[in-house]
Amino acid sequence: MTKTTPQTAPEGDLTLQTVAFPKDTNSGGDIFGGWVISQMDIAAGTTAQQRAKGRVATVAIEAMRFHAPILVGDLVSVYTQVVKTGRTSLTMHVETWVRRQRTAELELVTEGDFTFVAIQDSGVKRPLPPPN
Ligand SMILES: CC(=O)SCCNC(=O)CCNC(=O)[C@H](O)C(C)(C)COP(=O)(O)OP(=O)(O)OC[C@H]1O[C@@H](n2cnc3c(N)ncnc32)[C@H](O)[C@@H]1OP(=O)(O)O
């Protein structure tokens, strides 16, 4: 989902909140990109499991954008929104916003599209159940 105007407020449901700690930094002292993607995958996976009423597996991450760095101490909030459902898969737009520790400013820092497949206990794909 490419946007043409700057976004001023989060889109989707608040799914996960955490604080960035020094242990999450890379050797340069910035929050590690893999940590952020992990938080997004956890949040999106939670929403996907609810919609799929059971186990899911991440099959693709697309349109991943890193707009601004996350700083130690920032309050990190991940928002998820189902944008597409198929026979066995669902795609979610995921946004990460931070509340800056020093200024309390709210800022969009990352976004991406995460696709999950509903799977059986054996790991084989299964059809998505009807929505509630
Ligand atoms: C490698 C890792 O450890 S990553 C960590 C977590 N993820 C995993 O372990 C998942 C590893 N992958 C798998 O186990 C398998 O690929 C599965 C179970 C997810 C999918 O099984 P497959 O039989 O390969 O599925 P298939 O290719 O038919 O696609 C299933 C659905 O995913 C969709 N899909 C597959 N690849 C993509 C992709 N790159 N982008 C978007 N959607 C995709 C398909 O369109 C299909 O959707 P639909 O049924 O709604 O039409």
XYZ file of C-alpha atoms and ligand atoms in Angstrom:
183
model
C 0.000 0.000 0.000
C 1.941 3.017 -1.270
C 0.677 6.313 0.064
C 1.040 9.639 -1.708
C 0.407 11.937 1.275
C 2.095 11.794 4.679
C 0.031 9.728 7.089
C -0.799 11.491 10.347
C -2.543 8.691 12.264
C -2.240 4.906 12.465
C -4.484 2.692 10.330
C -5.689 -0.663 11.678
C -6.099 -2.142 15.141
C -3.523 -1.700 17.880
C -2.211 -5.255 18.282
C 1.121 -5.051 20.134
C 2.940 -2.485 22.269
C 6.455 -2.646 23.645
C 9.427 -0.444 24.461
C 12.715 -0.495 22.532
C 15.584 -1.473 24.857
C 19.371 -1.245 24.442
C 19.489 -5.064 23.981
C 17.574 -4.560 20.712
C 20.243 -2.364 19.119
C 22.785 -3.210 16.441
C 26.495 -2.478 16.731
C 25.847 1.131 15.672
C 23.458 1.723 18.569
C 20.300 1.851 16.419
C 17.348 -0.496 16.878
C 17.957 -3.564 14.721
C 15.684 -3.918 11.650
C 15.181 -7.621 12.324
C 13.794 -6.812 15.781
C 11.172 -4.510 14.278
C 10.160 -7.077 11.643
C 9.880 -9.660 14.411
C 7.474 -7.438 16.380
C 5.410 -6.882 13.210
C 5.341 -10.631 12.463
C 4.225 -11.416 16.036
C 1.444 -8.802 15.876
C 0.255 -9.819 12.408
C 0.440 -13.502 13.353
C -1.819 -12.861 16.346
C -4.455 -11.218 14.148
C -4.062 -13.925 11.494
C -4.548 -16.715 14.053
C -7.774 -15.111 15.244
C -9.130 -14.806 11.677
C -7.926 -18.307 10.724
C -9.179 -19.761 14.028
C -5.962 -21.712 14.462
C -2.377 -22.123 13.331
C -0.902 -19.954 10.596
C 2.512 -19.627 8.936
C 4.107 -16.522 7.447
C 4.479 -17.109 3.693
C 5.521 -13.632 2.468
C 6.552 -10.160 3.617
C 6.224 -7.510 0.901
C 6.431 -3.747 0.459
C 8.487 -3.469 3.657
C 9.475 0.147 4.274
C 11.687 1.614 6.995
C 10.698 5.292 7.147
C 12.541 6.423 10.274
C 14.746 4.906 12.991
C 13.412 3.578 16.273
C 15.337 4.934 19.257
C 16.001 3.295 22.623
C 13.151 4.204 24.977
C 10.556 4.799 22.253
C 7.098 3.307 22.889
C 6.562 0.993 19.895
C 2.987 0.274 18.727
C 2.102 -2.165 15.945
C -1.213 -1.851 14.084
C -2.681 -4.598 11.871
C -5.407 -4.524 9.258
C -6.576 -7.438 7.076
C -6.554 -6.151 3.491
C -7.070 -9.374 1.509
C -8.294 -12.903 2.067
C -7.988 -15.849 -0.309
C -8.790 -19.538 -0.080
C -6.047 -20.412 2.421
C -4.216 -17.104 2.859
C -4.758 -13.664 4.299
C -2.714 -10.518 3.840
C -2.356 -7.838 6.430
C -1.071 -4.297 6.205
C 1.093 -3.713 9.255
C 2.254 -0.330 10.552
C 4.698 0.432 13.345
C 4.382 3.791 15.067
C 6.523 5.166 17.868
C 5.867 7.650 20.638
C 9.287 9.276 21.024
C 10.613 9.080 24.554
C 12.186 12.543 24.443
C 9.533 14.559 22.588
C 6.308 12.460 22.839
C 6.002 12.935 19.068
C 4.045 10.193 17.231
C 5.743 8.913 14.077
C 5.208 6.158 11.482
C 8.497 4.228 11.368
C 7.824 1.039 9.372
C 5.092 -0.590 7.318
C 4.691 -3.723 5.239
C 2.301 -6.341 3.923
C 2.437 -9.714 5.697
C 0.775 -12.791 4.183
C -0.094 -15.847 6.270
C -1.417 -19.265 5.301
C -3.779 -21.199 7.553
C -2.191 -24.553 8.365
C -3.151 -27.802 10.051
C -1.171 -29.187 12.984
C 0.843 -31.157 10.410
C 1.892 -27.894 8.686
C -0.193 -28.560 5.561
C -2.325 -25.624 4.331
C -6.060 -25.610 5.066
C -8.929 -23.425 3.836
C -9.714 -20.307 5.862
C -12.902 -20.750 7.893
C -15.782 -18.337 7.180
C -15.443 -14.993 9.022
C -17.502 -14.477 12.199
C 11.182 -20.535 6.198
C 10.749 -20.151 7.549
O 10.960 -20.804 8.515
S 9.854 -18.663 7.643
C 9.060 -18.784 9.184
C 7.635 -19.113 9.188
N 7.061 -19.579 7.948
C 7.122 -20.859 7.576
O 7.722 -21.732 8.182
C 6.315 -21.175 6.336
C 7.110 -22.077 5.350
N 6.246 -22.369 4.184
C 5.370 -23.382 4.185
O 5.287 -24.201 5.101
C 4.452 -23.491 2.980
O 4.946 -22.648 1.934
C 3.005 -23.055 3.325
C 2.321 -24.107 4.209
C 2.955 -21.720 4.066
C 2.187 -22.897 2.034
O 2.089 -24.133 1.436
P 2.080 -24.293 -0.158
O 1.490 -25.613 -0.484
O 3.426 -23.988 -0.666
O 1.034 -23.162 -0.574
P 0.703 -22.465 -1.963
O 1.886 -22.143 -2.793
O -0.395 -23.266 -2.598
O 0.087 -21.087 -1.434
C -0.910 -21.073 -0.407
C -1.497 -19.682 -0.362
O -0.448 -18.734 -0.072
C -0.395 -17.755 -1.114
N 1.000 -17.418 -1.344
C 2.024 -18.270 -1.580
N 3.163 -17.582 -1.771
C 2.845 -16.278 -1.672
C 3.594 -15.073 -1.786
N 4.909 -15.078 -2.038
N 2.947 -13.902 -1.618
C 1.622 -13.873 -1.349
N 0.852 -14.985 -1.232
C 1.466 -16.174 -1.397
C -1.020 -18.432 -2.343
O -1.509 -17.470 -3.261
C -2.125 -19.232 -1.686
O -3.190 -18.373 -1.344
P -4.767 -18.780 -1.512
O -4.940 -20.218 -1.112
O -5.476 -17.863 -0.549
O -5.111 -18.533 -2.932
